[in-house]
Structures are given as C-alpha cells and as structure tokens.
Short mmCIF file of C-alpha atoms in Angstrom, two decimals:
data_model
loop_
_atom_site.label_atom_id
_atom_site.label_comp_id
_atom_site.label_asym_id
_atom_site.label_seq_id
_atom_site.Cartn_x
_atom_site.Cartn_y
_atom_site.Cartn_z
CA UNK V 1 72.93 93.61 37.48
CA UNK V 2 76.14 91.55 37.67
CA UNK V 3 76.54 88.05 36.36
CA UNK V 4 77.01 86.76 39.88
CA UNK V 5 73.60 88.12 40.79
CA UNK V 6 71.94 86.59 37.74
CA UNK V 7 73.53 83.15 38.02
CA UNK V 8 71.34 80.65 39.83
CA UNK V 9 72.38 78.49 42.75
CA UNK V 10 72.24 75.46 40.46
CA UNK V 11 74.70 77.07 38.02
CA UNK V 12 77.06 78.02 40.81
CA UNK V 13 76.92 74.52 42.27
CA UNK V 14 77.52 73.01 38.82
CA UNK V 15 80.58 75.18 38.24
CA UNK V 16 81.90 74.48 41.73
CA UNK V 17 81.41 70.72 41.40
CA UNK V 18 82.96 70.69 37.94
CA UNK V 19 85.95 72.61 39.29
CA UNK V 20 86.28 70.17 42.18
CA UNK V 21 86.08 67.17 39.85
CA UNK V 22 88.65 68.75 37.52
CA UNK V 23 90.96 69.48 40.44
CA UNK V 24 90.62 65.96 41.81
CA UNK V 25 91.22 64.36 38.42
CA UNK V 26 94.22 66.61 37.72
CA UNK V 27 95.68 65.90 41.14
CA UNK V 28 95.11 62.18 40.60
CA UNK V 29 96.90 62.28 37.26
CA UNK V 30 99.83 64.20 38.75
CA UNK V 31 100.06 61.79 41.67
CA UNK V 32 99.84 58.83 39.30
CA UNK V 33 102.60 60.35 37.18
CA UNK V 34 104.84 60.85 40.19
CA UNK V 35 104.12 57.36 41.45
CA UNK V 36 104.84 55.75 38.07
CA UNK V 37 107.96 57.87 37.70
CA UNK V 38 109.19 56.75 41.11
CA UNK V 39 108.40 53.13 40.31
CA UNK V 40 110.22 53.31 36.98
CA UNK V 41 113.31 54.86 38.56
CA UNK V 42 113.29 52.28 41.35
CA UNK V 43 112.85 49.53 38.75
CA UNK V 44 115.70 50.94 36.69
CA UNK V 45 117.94 51.01 39.76
CA UNK V 46 117.07 47.41 40.64
CA UNK V 47 117.60 46.21 37.07
CA UNK V 48 120.93 48.04 36.80
CA UNK V 49 122.15 46.53 40.04
CA UNK V 50 121.04 43.04 39.10
CA UNK V 51 122.71 43.18 35.66
CA UNK V 52 125.91 44.65 37.12
CA UNK V 53 126.11 41.88 39.74
CA UNK V 54 125.54 39.25 37.06
CA UNK V 55 128.34 40.67 34.88
CA UNK V 56 130.69 40.98 37.88
CA UNK V 57 130.12 37.30 38.75
CA UNK V 58 130.68 36.10 35.15
CA UNK V 59 133.87 33.89 35.01
CA UNK V 60 134.68 35.14 31.52
CA UNK V 61 135.02 38.68 32.78
CA UNK V 62 137.37 37.64 35.59
CA UNK V 63 139.51 35.58 33.20
CA UNK V 64 139.62 38.39 30.61
CA UNK V 65 141.12 40.73 33.18
CA UNK V 66 144.36 38.71 32.99
CA UNK V 67 144.62 39.11 29.21
CA UNK V 68 146.90 41.65 27.60
CA UNK V 69 143.90 43.41 26.02
CA UNK V 70 140.87 42.64 28.27
CA UNK V 71 138.53 44.61 26.10
CA UNK V 72 138.78 42.12 23.26
CA UNK V 73 136.74 39.67 25.32
CA UNK V 74 134.88 41.98 27.65
CA UNK V 75 133.49 44.43 25.01
CA UNK V 76 131.57 41.82 22.94
CA UNK V 77 130.24 40.19 26.11
CA UNK V 78 129.16 43.50 27.63
CA UNK V 79 127.32 44.51 24.44
CA UNK V 80 125.44 41.23 24.31
CA UNK V 81 124.37 41.69 27.92
CA UNK V 82 123.32 45.31 27.23
CA UNK V 83 121.15 44.32 24.30
CA UNK V 84 119.65 41.31 26.05
CA UNK V 85 118.79 43.20 29.26
CA UNK V 86 117.55 46.42 27.65
CA UNK V 87 120.04 48.58 29.53
CA UNK V 88 121.82 51.55 27.95
CA UNK V 89 125.40 50.79 28.93
CA UNK V 90 127.49 48.02 30.53
CA UNK V 91 130.94 49.32 31.43
CA UNK V 92 133.68 47.13 32.90
CA UNK V 93 136.58 49.16 34.26
CA UNK V 94 139.87 48.70 36.00
CA UNK V 95 140.47 49.99 39.48
CA UNK V 96 141.97 53.14 37.97
CA UNK V 97 138.64 53.79 36.08
CA UNK V 98 139.99 52.67 32.69
CA UNK V 99 137.10 51.38 30.60
CA UNK V 100 137.25 47.87 29.10
CA UNK V 101 133.79 48.22 27.49
CA UNK V 102 131.39 50.93 26.39
CA UNK V 103 128.45 51.28 23.95
CA UNK V 104 130.57 53.82 22.11
CA UNK V 105 133.80 51.97 21.16
CA UNK V 106 135.80 55.22 21.01
CA UNK V 107 135.25 55.60 24.77
CA UNK V 108 137.10 52.33 25.51
CA UNK V 109 140.40 53.03 27.22
CA UNK V 110 139.18 56.34 28.62
CA UNK V 111 138.42 57.09 32.20
CA UNK V 112 134.97 56.30 33.65
CA UNK V 113 133.01 59.46 34.48
CA UNK V 114 131.02 59.53 37.71
CA UNK V 115 131.20 58.55 41.33
CA UNK V 116 132.26 55.10 42.42
CA UNK V 117 131.06 55.41 45.98
CA UNK V 118 132.07 52.42 48.11
CA UNK V 119 132.46 50.09 45.14
CA UNK V 120 136.30 50.06 45.40
CA UNK V 121 135.85 48.85 48.99
CA UNK V 122 133.56 46.02 47.88
CA UNK V 123 130.12 47.67 48.29
CA UNK V 124 127.30 48.19 45.80
CA UNK V 125 126.80 51.84 44.85
CA UNK V 126 123.85 53.39 42.94
CA UNK V 127 123.23 56.96 41.81
CA UNK V 128 121.61 59.26 39.24
CA UNK V 129 124.39 60.85 37.22
CA UNK V 130 124.93 62.61 33.89
CA UNK V 131 127.59 60.77 31.93
CA UNK V 132 128.65 60.55 28.31
CA UNK V 133 125.23 59.15 27.34
CA UNK V 134 123.35 61.77 29.36
CA UNK V 135 121.57 61.51 32.71
CA UNK V 136 121.07 57.92 33.84
CA UNK V 137 120.29 55.67 36.78
CA UNK V 138 123.45 53.61 37.29
CA UNK V 139 124.84 50.97 39.61
CA UNK V 140 128.55 50.29 40.31
CA UNK V 141 129.51 46.89 41.78
CA UNK V 142 132.92 45.35 42.52
CA UNK V 143 134.50 42.35 40.73
CA UNK V 144 136.08 40.03 43.26
CA UNK V 145 139.04 37.70 42.77
CA UNK V 146 138.76 35.89 46.02
CA UNK V 147 138.51 38.60 48.66
CA UNK V 148 140.21 41.22 46.52
CA UNK V 149 138.44 43.79 44.37
CA UNK V 150 140.18 43.63 40.97
CA UNK V 151 137.73 45.56 38.79
CA UNK V 152 134.33 47.24 38.76
CA UNK V 153 131.19 47.01 36.62
CA UNK V 154 128.82 49.93 35.99
CA UNK V 155 125.43 49.33 34.40
CA UNK V 156 122.92 52.12 33.72
CA UNK V 157 119.65 53.08 32.09
CA UNK V 158 119.27 56.60 30.76
CA UNK V 159 116.53 58.83 32.12
CA UNK V 160 115.39 59.45 28.56
CA UNK V 161 114.53 55.79 28.23
CA UNK V 162 112.84 55.80 31.63
CA UNK V 163 110.72 58.82 30.65
CA UNK V 164 109.75 57.16 27.37
CA UNK V 165 108.48 54.12 29.26
CA UNK V 166 106.77 56.44 31.70
CA UNK V 167 104.79 58.19 28.98
CA UNK V 168 103.72 54.82 27.61
CA UNK V 169 102.20 54.09 31.00
CA UNK V 170 100.57 57.52 31.19
CA UNK V 171 98.82 56.89 27.87
CA UNK V 172 96.75 54.29 29.71
CA UNK V 173 96.07 56.62 32.67
CA UNK V 174 94.96 59.71 30.74
CA UNK V 175 91.93 58.09 29.04
CA UNK V 176 90.75 56.78 32.41
CA UNK V 177 91.17 60.27 33.90
CA UNK V 178 89.20 61.82 31.05
CA UNK V 179 86.45 59.24 31.50
CA UNK V 180 86.37 60.00 35.22
CA UNK V 181 86.18 63.72 34.45
CA UNK V 182 83.28 63.13 32.08
CA UNK V 183 81.42 61.03 34.64
CA UNK V 184 82.02 63.65 37.34
CA UNK V 185 80.82 66.46 35.08
CA UNK V 186 77.70 64.47 34.16
CA UNK V 187 76.99 63.82 37.83
CA UNK V 188 77.45 67.50 38.65
CA UNK V 189 75.07 68.41 35.82
CA UNK V 190 72.41 66.00 37.10
CA UNK V 191 72.75 67.38 40.62
CA UNK V 192 72.55 70.96 39.38
CA UNK V 193 69.49 70.09 37.28
CA UNK V 194 67.71 68.68 40.31
CA UNK V 195 68.82 71.64 42.41
CA UNK V 196 67.56 74.04 39.75
CA UNK V 197 64.11 72.46 39.94
CA UNK V 198 64.10 72.64 43.73
CA UNK V 199 65.32 76.25 43.88
CA UNK V 200 63.22 77.30 40.86
CA UNK V 201 66.28 78.77 39.15
CA UNK V 202 66.83 81.44 41.79
CA UNK V 203 70.19 82.86 42.74
CA UNK V 204 71.83 82.68 46.16
CA UNK V 205 71.10 86.32 46.98
CA UNK V 206 67.49 85.92 45.84
CA UNK V 207 67.04 82.92 48.12
CA UNK V 208 68.70 84.79 50.98
CA UNK V 209 66.42 87.80 50.54
CA UNK V 210 63.38 85.54 50.24
CA UNK V 211 64.29 83.75 53.47
CA UNK V 212 64.90 87.03 55.29
CA UNK V 213 61.56 88.44 54.15
CA UNK V 214 59.76 85.19 54.85
CA UNK V 215 61.23 84.94 58.35
CA UNK V 216 60.49 88.58 59.18
CA UNK V 217 56.90 88.29 57.89
CA UNK V 218 56.27 85.13 59.91
CA UNK V 219 57.45 86.83 63.09
CA UNK V 220 55.58 90.06 62.37
CA UNK V 221 52.17 88.69 61.37
CA UNK V 222 49.60 88.81 64.16
CA UNK V 223 47.77 85.66 63.09
CA UNK V 224 49.00 82.19 63.88
CA UNK V 225 50.25 80.27 60.84
CA UNK V 226 50.77 76.51 60.68
CA UNK V 227 51.87 74.67 57.52
CA UNK V 228 51.19 70.93 57.35
CA UNK V 229 52.49 68.50 54.74
CA UNK V 230 50.46 65.71 53.12
CA UNK V 231 51.16 63.42 56.09
CA UNK V 232 49.86 65.94 58.62
CA UNK V 233 53.32 66.83 59.94
CA UNK V 234 54.08 70.40 60.95
CA UNK V 235 56.59 71.91 58.56
CA UNK V 236 56.27 75.52 59.65
CA UNK V 237 54.75 77.42 62.56
CA UNK V 238 55.29 81.02 63.55
CA UNK V 239 55.58 82.46 67.06
CA UNK V 240 51.91 83.42 67.27
CA UNK V 241 50.87 79.94 66.15
CA UNK V 242 52.96 78.32 68.88
CA UNK V 243 51.51 80.71 71.45
CA UNK V 244 47.89 80.15 70.47
CA UNK V 245 48.21 76.36 70.28
CA UNK V 246 50.43 76.15 73.36
CA UNK V 247 52.97 73.88 71.62
CA UNK V 248 56.76 73.72 72.26
CA UNK V 249 59.38 75.29 70.00
CA UNK V 250 60.67 71.94 68.68
CA UNK V 251 57.31 71.06 67.16
CA UNK V 252 58.46 71.21 63.53
CA UNK V 253 58.50 67.74 61.97
CA UNK V 254 56.04 66.24 64.46
CA UNK V 255 52.56 65.06 63.43
CA UNK V 256 49.78 67.42 64.51
CA UNK V 257 47.84 64.42 65.84
CA UNK V 258 50.56 63.76 68.46
CA UNK V 259 50.13 67.17 70.09
CA UNK V 260 47.88 67.81 73.06
CA UNK V 261 45.14 69.55 71.09
CA UNK V 262 41.33 69.23 71.22
CA UNK V 263 39.87 66.27 69.34
CA UNK V 264 37.48 68.56 67.48
CA UNK V 265 40.38 70.58 66.06
CA UNK V 266 42.32 67.47 64.99
CA UNK V 267 39.20 66.00 63.36
CA UNK V 268 38.48 69.25 61.55
CA UNK V 269 42.04 69.45 60.19
CA UNK V 270 42.03 65.79 59.17
CA UNK V 271 38.72 66.06 57.34
CA UNK V 272 39.45 69.49 55.86
CA UNK V 273 36.07 70.91 56.86
CA UNK V 274 34.64 74.37 56.29
CA UNK V 275 36.73 77.50 57.00
CA UNK V 276 36.44 79.87 59.98
CA UNK V 277 35.58 77.23 62.54
CA UNK V 278 35.55 78.09 66.23
CA UNK V 279 37.59 75.84 68.54
CA UNK V 280 38.48 75.94 72.20
CA UNK V 281 42.21 75.40 72.69
CA UNK V 282 43.24 75.66 76.32
CA UNK V 283 41.90 78.96 77.63
CA UNK V 284 41.47 80.49 74.20
CA UNK V 285 38.68 80.66 71.66
CA UNK V 286 40.31 80.32 68.24
CA UNK V 287 38.87 80.85 64.79
CA UNK V 288 40.63 78.30 62.58
CA UNK V 289 40.71 78.60 58.82
CA UNK V 290 42.15 75.80 56.69
CA UNK V 291 43.17 76.07 53.04
CA UNK V 292 45.28 73.89 50.73
CA UNK V 293 48.88 74.94 50.10
CA UNK V 294 49.28 74.81 46.31
CA UNK V 295 52.41 75.49 44.22
CA UNK V 296 52.17 75.38 40.44
CA UNK V 297 49.14 73.10 40.55
CA UNK V 298 50.70 70.70 43.08
CA UNK V 299 49.17 70.40 46.56
CA UNK V 300 51.96 70.57 49.15
CA UNK V 301 49.73 70.23 52.20
CA UNK V 302 47.48 72.64 54.04
CA UNK V 303 47.79 76.01 55.76
CA UNK V 304 46.05 76.78 59.04
CA UNK V 305 45.47 80.36 60.11
CA UNK V 306 44.61 80.94 63.75
CA UNK V 307 42.90 84.03 65.15
CA UNK V 308 42.39 84.63 68.85
CA UNK V 309 38.74 85.50 69.53
CA UNK V 310 38.82 84.98 73.28
CA UNK V 311 38.38 88.63 74.16
CA UNK V 312 35.94 89.12 71.29
CA UNK V 313 33.81 86.26 72.56
CA UNK V 314 33.82 87.72 76.06
CA UNK V 315 32.82 91.12 74.74
CA UNK V 316 30.17 89.49 72.54
CA UNK V 317 28.75 87.70 75.57
CA UNK V 318 28.55 90.93 77.51
CA UNK V 319 27.04 92.65 74.48
CA UNK V 320 24.41 89.95 74.15
CA UNK V 321 23.57 90.45 77.81
CA UNK V 322 23.24 94.21 77.33
CA UNK V 323 21.08 93.67 74.25
CA UNK V 324 18.92 91.29 76.24
CA UNK V 325 18.54 93.86 78.98
CA UNK V 326 17.69 96.56 76.44
CA UNK V 327 15.12 94.32 74.82
CA UNK V 328 13.71 93.54 78.24
CA UNK V 329 13.46 97.23 79.08
CA UNK V 330 11.72 97.88 75.78
CA UNK V 331 9.22 95.12 76.48
CA UNK V 332 8.71 96.31 80.02
CA UNK V 333 8.17 99.81 78.74
CA UNK V 334 5.51 98.52 76.40
CA UNK V 335 3.96 96.46 79.19
CA UNK V 336 4.08 99.42 81.58
CA UNK V 337 2.27 101.56 79.03
CA UNK V 338 -0.48 98.94 78.80
CA UNK V 339 -0.78 98.81 82.57
CA UNK V 340 -0.81 102.59 82.80
CA UNK V 341 -3.65 102.74 80.26
CA UNK V 342 -5.53 100.17 82.30
CA UNK V 343 -5.09 102.22 85.49
CA UNK V 344 -6.22 105.40 83.73
CA UNK V 345 -9.26 103.63 82.32
CA UNK V 346 -10.22 102.32 85.76
CA UNK V 347 -9.96 105.83 87.21
CA UNK V 348 -12.11 107.25 84.39
CA UNK V 349 -14.70 104.61 85.18
CA UNK V 350 -14.75 105.75 88.77
CA UNK V 351 -13.14 102.62 90.07
CA UNK V 352 -10.32 104.27 91.99
CA UNK V 353 -9.79 101.53 94.60
CA UNK V 354 -9.47 98.85 91.90
CA UNK V 355 -7.01 101.05 89.98
CA UNK V 356 -4.86 101.50 93.09
CA UNK V 357 -4.97 97.80 93.89
CA UNK V 358 -4.02 96.84 90.30
CA UNK V 359 -1.11 99.26 90.15
CA UNK V 360 0.32 98.48 93.57
CA UNK V 361 0.06 94.69 93.15
CA UNK V 362 2.12 94.70 89.95
CA UNK V 363 4.60 97.15 91.45
CA UNK V 364 4.96 95.14 94.64
CA UNK V 365 5.77 91.93 92.73
CA UNK V 366 8.46 93.62 90.63
CA UNK V 367 9.87 95.48 93.62
CA UNK V 368 9.95 92.30 95.70
CA UNK V 369 12.05 90.50 93.08
CA UNK V 370 14.40 93.46 92.69
CA UNK V 371 14.82 93.78 96.45
CA UNK V 372 15.50 90.08 96.80
CA UNK V 373 18.19 90.09 94.12
CA UNK V 374 19.92 93.30 95.19
CA UNK V 375 19.91 92.30 98.85
CA UNK V 376 21.42 88.85 98.22
CA UNK V 377 23.78 89.68 95.31
CA UNK V 378 26.44 92.28 96.04
CA UNK V 379 27.91 92.18 92.52
CA UNK V 380 25.93 94.60 90.29
CA UNK V 381 26.72 92.70 87.07
CA UNK V 382 25.35 89.43 88.43
CA UNK V 383 22.32 91.21 89.89
CA UNK V 384 21.54 92.96 86.61
CA UNK V 385 22.03 89.68 84.75
CA UNK V 386 19.55 87.84 86.96
CA UNK V 387 16.94 90.60 86.73
CA UNK V 388 17.34 90.86 82.98
CA UNK V 389 17.09 87.10 82.48
CA UNK V 390 13.96 87.03 84.68
CA UNK V 391 12.22 89.54 82.46
CA UNK V 392 13.52 87.85 79.33
CA UNK V 393 12.18 84.49 80.51
CA UNK V 394 8.81 85.99 81.31
CA UNK V 395 8.51 87.27 77.75
CA UNK V 396 9.04 83.73 76.46
CA UNK V 397 6.47 82.27 78.84
CA UNK V 398 9.01 80.84 81.25
CA UNK V 399 9.05 81.50 84.97
CA UNK V 400 12.61 82.13 86.21
CA UNK V 401 12.90 81.81 89.97
CA UNK V 402 15.92 82.97 91.94
CA UNK V 403 16.48 80.66 94.89
CA UNK V 404 16.18 82.25 98.34
CA UNK V 405 19.54 80.62 99.12
CA UNK V 406 21.23 82.88 96.59
CA UNK V 407 23.97 84.88 98.26
CA UNK V 408 26.93 86.50 96.50
CA UNK V 409 29.60 88.22 98.60
CA UNK V 410 33.22 88.99 97.72
CA UNK V 411 32.93 87.53 94.23
CA UNK V 412 36.41 86.35 93.14
CA UNK V 413 35.44 85.40 89.58
CA UNK V 414 35.78 88.15 87.00
CA UNK V 415 32.50 89.78 85.95
CA UNK V 416 33.06 88.83 82.31
CA UNK V 417 33.58 85.19 83.29
CA UNK V 418 30.44 85.26 85.44
CA UNK V 419 28.47 86.60 82.48
CA UNK V 420 29.81 83.76 80.35
CA UNK V 421 29.17 81.12 82.98
CA UNK V 422 25.82 82.17 84.43
CA UNK V 423 24.43 83.79 81.27
CA UNK V 424 25.02 80.69 79.11
CA UNK V 425 23.54 78.35 81.71
CA UNK V 426 20.38 80.44 82.12
CA UNK V 427 20.02 81.02 78.36
CA UNK V 428 20.31 77.31 77.67
CA UNK V 429 17.75 76.50 80.34
CA UNK V 430 15.28 79.13 79.05
CA UNK V 431 15.74 77.93 75.47
CA UNK V 432 15.24 74.31 76.51
CA UNK V 433 11.99 75.05 78.35
CA UNK V 434 10.58 77.63 75.91
CA UNK V 435 11.20 75.56 72.78
CA UNK V 436 10.13 72.22 74.26
CA UNK V 437 7.01 70.44 73.14
CA UNK V 438 4.24 70.51 75.78
CA UNK V 439 4.42 66.76 76.19
CA UNK V 440 8.08 66.92 77.18
CA UNK V 441 7.67 69.61 79.87
CA UNK V 442 7.23 68.45 83.44
CA UNK V 443 4.71 70.73 85.19
CA UNK V 444 5.06 74.46 84.65
CA UNK V 445 7.65 75.94 82.32
CA UNK V 446 10.11 76.95 84.99
CA UNK V 447 13.80 77.61 85.57
CA UNK V 448 15.39 77.84 89.01
CA UNK V 449 18.73 79.57 89.62
CA UNK V 450 20.89 79.45 92.73
CA UNK V 451 24.16 81.38 93.05
CA UNK V 452 26.18 81.13 96.27
CA UNK V 453 29.59 82.72 96.73
CA UNK V 454 31.02 82.42 100.23
CA UNK V 455 34.29 81.54 101.93
CA UNK V 456 34.27 78.03 100.46
CA UNK V 457 33.96 79.23 96.89
CA UNK V 458 31.38 79.66 94.17
CA UNK V 459 28.43 77.34 93.59
CA UNK V 460 26.01 77.85 90.71
CA UNK V 461 22.99 75.63 90.07
CA UNK V 462 20.56 76.02 87.18
CA UNK V 463 17.61 73.62 86.91
CA UNK V 464 14.79 73.53 84.38
CA UNK V 465 11.58 71.61 83.71
CA UNK V 466 12.40 70.95 80.05
CA UNK V 467 12.91 67.64 78.28
CA UNK V 468 16.31 67.09 79.89
CA UNK V 469 19.51 65.74 78.34
CA UNK V 470 19.59 62.84 75.89
CA UNK V 471 20.65 59.51 77.43
CA UNK V 472 24.43 59.20 77.74
CA UNK V 473 25.05 62.85 76.85
CA UNK V 474 26.44 63.87 80.26
CA UNK V 475 30.03 62.98 79.23
CA UNK V 476 30.17 64.90 75.96
CA UNK V 477 27.96 67.93 76.42
CA UNK V 478 30.96 70.13 77.30
CA UNK V 479 32.80 69.26 74.09
CA UNK V 480 32.97 71.91 71.42
CA UNK V 481 30.21 71.50 68.81
CA UNK V 482 27.73 69.58 70.99
CA UNK V 483 24.26 71.11 70.94
CA UNK V 484 20.64 70.08 70.90
CA UNK V 485 20.00 72.96 68.49
CA UNK V 486 20.31 72.61 64.77
CA UNK V 487 23.11 74.54 63.17
CA UNK V 488 26.71 74.55 62.06
CA UNK V 489 29.36 74.39 64.77
CA UNK V 490 31.51 76.74 62.72
CA UNK V 491 28.91 79.44 63.41
CA UNK V 492 29.32 79.07 67.16
CA UNK V 493 26.72 76.38 67.86
CA UNK V 494 27.66 74.16 70.77
CA UNK V 495 30.16 76.67 72.11
CA UNK V 496 28.29 77.89 75.21
CA UNK V 497 28.70 74.76 77.33
CA UNK V 498 32.30 74.40 76.20
CA UNK V 499 32.96 77.98 77.33
CA UNK V 500 31.33 77.23 80.67
CA UNK V 501 33.61 74.26 81.19
CA UNK V 502 36.60 76.35 80.15
CA UNK V 503 35.79 79.11 82.67
CA UNK V 504 35.28 76.59 85.47
CA UNK V 505 38.57 74.79 84.75
CA UNK V 506 40.42 78.09 84.54
CA UNK V 507 39.51 78.76 88.19
CA UNK V 508 40.21 75.18 89.26
CA UNK V 509 36.57 74.13 89.34
CA UNK V 510 34.36 71.71 87.44
CA UNK V 511 30.89 71.37 85.92
CA UNK V 512 28.42 68.51 86.29
CA UNK V 513 25.14 67.77 84.54
CA UNK V 514 22.37 65.53 85.82
CA UNK V 515 18.59 65.27 85.98
CA UNK V 516 16.78 68.11 87.69
CA UNK V 517 14.15 67.68 90.42
CA UNK V 518 11.96 69.77 88.10
CA UNK V 519 12.19 66.99 85.53
CA UNK V 520 14.63 68.57 83.09
CA UNK V 521 18.37 69.19 83.27
CA UNK V 522 20.43 70.34 86.24
CA UNK V 523 23.83 72.01 85.76
CA UNK V 524 26.09 72.49 88.78
CA UNK V 525 29.27 74.55 88.79
CA UNK V 526 31.69 74.33 91.71
CA UNK V 527 34.67 76.66 91.90
CA UNK V 528 36.84 76.65 95.07
CA UNK V 529 38.05 79.99 96.37
#
C-alpha cells in the first residue's frame, strides 16, 4: 500500500496548508524585498539629485571655476559635501568632462565616465551606471552662470551601499516572516487535528469508498431509513423512506415535526417508545422501529426503520376472515352432528313426524338466511363474509341480522378493501356486544348490518346494542391506537377503525359514528361511486 493511500485526509490538509503558508510567506518576503529595493533606489536617486543641485547652486563652486586651478577649492568642498550627505562621490566637471573633484584624487583631471544626457543643455539627468567606483545611481545637473551652462555636477550612491542598507531593512522583515510562518503552521496543525478527529484518521480514498458504499447501500436497501439528530431534524433519508413517508426530496435538514405526518408517529418518535409500532401514514400501514444512533459511546440521534405492511395487513385481514369461516364451519359441523343425533334418536323412538319437523325447521332457517344474502349480494366475498360473521356471532351469543335493504350490485370497491371495511366494523360490533356487561346491553344482544351498493355509491351501516361509545369519543375513534380494548397499540390494537377510515378516504368517502337506535354504537360509511 502506497504512502498516499495510508496518509489521512488530515495529514494531507496539514501538508497542503503548510505549503500554502510557506508559499505565501516566501512570496511576501520576495515582494517586500523588491519593494524595499525599489524604494532604496528611488531614495538614492532623489538624494543624488538633491545634493547635485545644492552643489551646483553653491557660489563657491561658481567662483572657483574662474580660478587657474579650480580643483584646489572644489575638491575639498566636494569631499565635505560627500561625507556630510552620505553619498559615494561628488564630481564637478568642466563642459569637456574634465573632473575638478573625485573621491579618488588620482582621478582628478581625467575625463568623467558615463552619460551626461541633457545636462549640457541645462536639464537634470539621472541613470544607473557602472563607473570607476562600480555600479551606482547617479544624477548629473548643470551649473549655470546666468543662462549659460558653464559646468556640471555628478553625485552618486553606489549600488553596493544601497544593497547594504537594503539588507539592514530585510533583517527586520525576516523575523516577522518567520513568526508568520510559525503562526500559519500552528493554525494548519490545529485545523488538521480537528479534521483528524472528524474524519477518524481516514484517508481520502477510504472516505470516498465509504461514501460510495454508503450511498449504494442506502439506495439498495428495501426498508426505509431515516436518521434524526438530537434536535429531531432529518439528517439522512433514503429513497424508500421518502416514498413510505410521502415527503419531498429536499427534506434533509428540516425538523420531522414540521412534516405532514400522523400525530401518533410524531409522538412516538419524540417519546422514543417501544420498537415495531404500527402506524398509518397516508394509505400505508408502516411498522416503525426506533433505535438510538450511537458512535463510540456518544448518542448522535436516532434511527427510524420503516417497513411497509400494507399488503401484509390486507392479507392478514383476509386470512382472519378465512379462519373465522373455517372455525364457523367446524362449529356448524359439530352442531349439525348434534342435530343429526337428535333426529336419529327421535326416529328410533318412533317419533318420525317430530324428527322431520325438527330437521326441516332448522334447515329452513339456515337456508332462508343464505338465500337472502346470496340474492341481495352479488359479490361472493361480501356474501361469504356476512354468512360467516352471522355464524360467528351466533357462537358468541349475539344475533347478527342482515337488513332486508341490503343490496350489492356492481361493487366498485376492491374485495380486500371490503373485507377490511365491513369485517372490522362487524367484528368490533360483535366484540362490543358479546363482551359487554348485562347491565350495559340494551335489549337483546344484537347487531344489524346494512350494505347498499347502487348507482350513487356504497353505504354501509353497522349498529349494535352494546354499551356504545364513551362520551366525546366520536372525534378520535379513527385515530391510530384508539381502542376500548386493553392492549398495546404496537401490537395492532386500535388499528381496525383507523384502517376503516383509511379505506373510506382512499375512495373519497368518509366514516361517521353516532348512537344506534339499538342503544349502542352506529357506524356509517359513505363512499360515492
């Protein structure tokens, strides 16, 4: 494995930041050097020009030009000026370049080396030139006698002296640059230390591979996943989670409480209740499991896993119906055997007419109910459900009556939804009447069912003679978890009425609960075609 692979993101960032700081500091020092160098050269040019103009305007210089040996006066004066001003040479020359002064006395009388520019015409001329003392910044100015140029003065400062002063200035810049480099390196180290903690010392390729795997797993998993932080804000949600909850794609960062979700689900998440709870979200039955998200002993938030049990619930409802029918058939088989034994005994006793009357009376009652249901209900599932529930109610001591007004033609609601809707209503009514205390039952223990499906739509009414609904319960009975039975909502208690309301709303209908003429509860479902 290469070093690049092993180095962490924090190390790479530290090296990169250190390199950037070093580059910036180096560039700053170079720029400072160039700026100081330019300033020193400009200062040397200004000083040379100013000294040369002062010497050219000196009366003693002009008077000495008329002497037989001008250098006797000019040389001492020029040297004093050179020493006092810190320049490297002050040269006074004739118009033919003959020197009257020079720091090196042997150069007096020799020709001046360098350009004169426009100085002979009365202008000030400056340049960088290599003369007898080496490279220098020099200025050449004219000496006027009235309007006539009679001599010239050249004053210069060598580049060696300029560079020496420059390095003196740099000695104050370098420590500051080193201090800046140290501060930058320390800052980069602190940043890399924090980054190392946040990335857990992983390298760039490791983080990339982790993200790729993490993203692919989130999209591939069939369960919905939602990660919440400590404040209840969504930090992560996969495609299946968005689909099951029916939330938009830009949901990350928003509080879960701000979304259009059932109150029961929000309360469950907020309170962190037991796992594998059943919730109705839109048209779906979801099993929601909540667990804390923990990293190295620190709780980051909570993780919600969502499983769609809509189809499973529908199949379970149909299975319960089939089981109920099977149990009813078993009971009827047992009851038929008892009746058959009674008929046989009557025949053995020579009471044939009584045996015939007993057998035909029981058969006629059962056949009458079956004929009534099959004639009025064209859907076989609904017909079988009503017959099965009638027998089931009879076993529990409850009389289930199918209203003569029942008429089902061209049923537009799916059979599975009808099982959910009608089966839950009848089961609840039978349970309410069968389990009620005698004092709370009005008259006989009875349940009446009416199912009408015509051109206008579907109308289902289920009334019972039980104790009825608690006061003020009509508004909340269709919420998930509401039930008059004891039990945990996570086990499915209080889900039947919520499913009924869900089915009705799915088809554009509604459900109402009120007091029944029988004295108990009356549930009415209206679904337009």
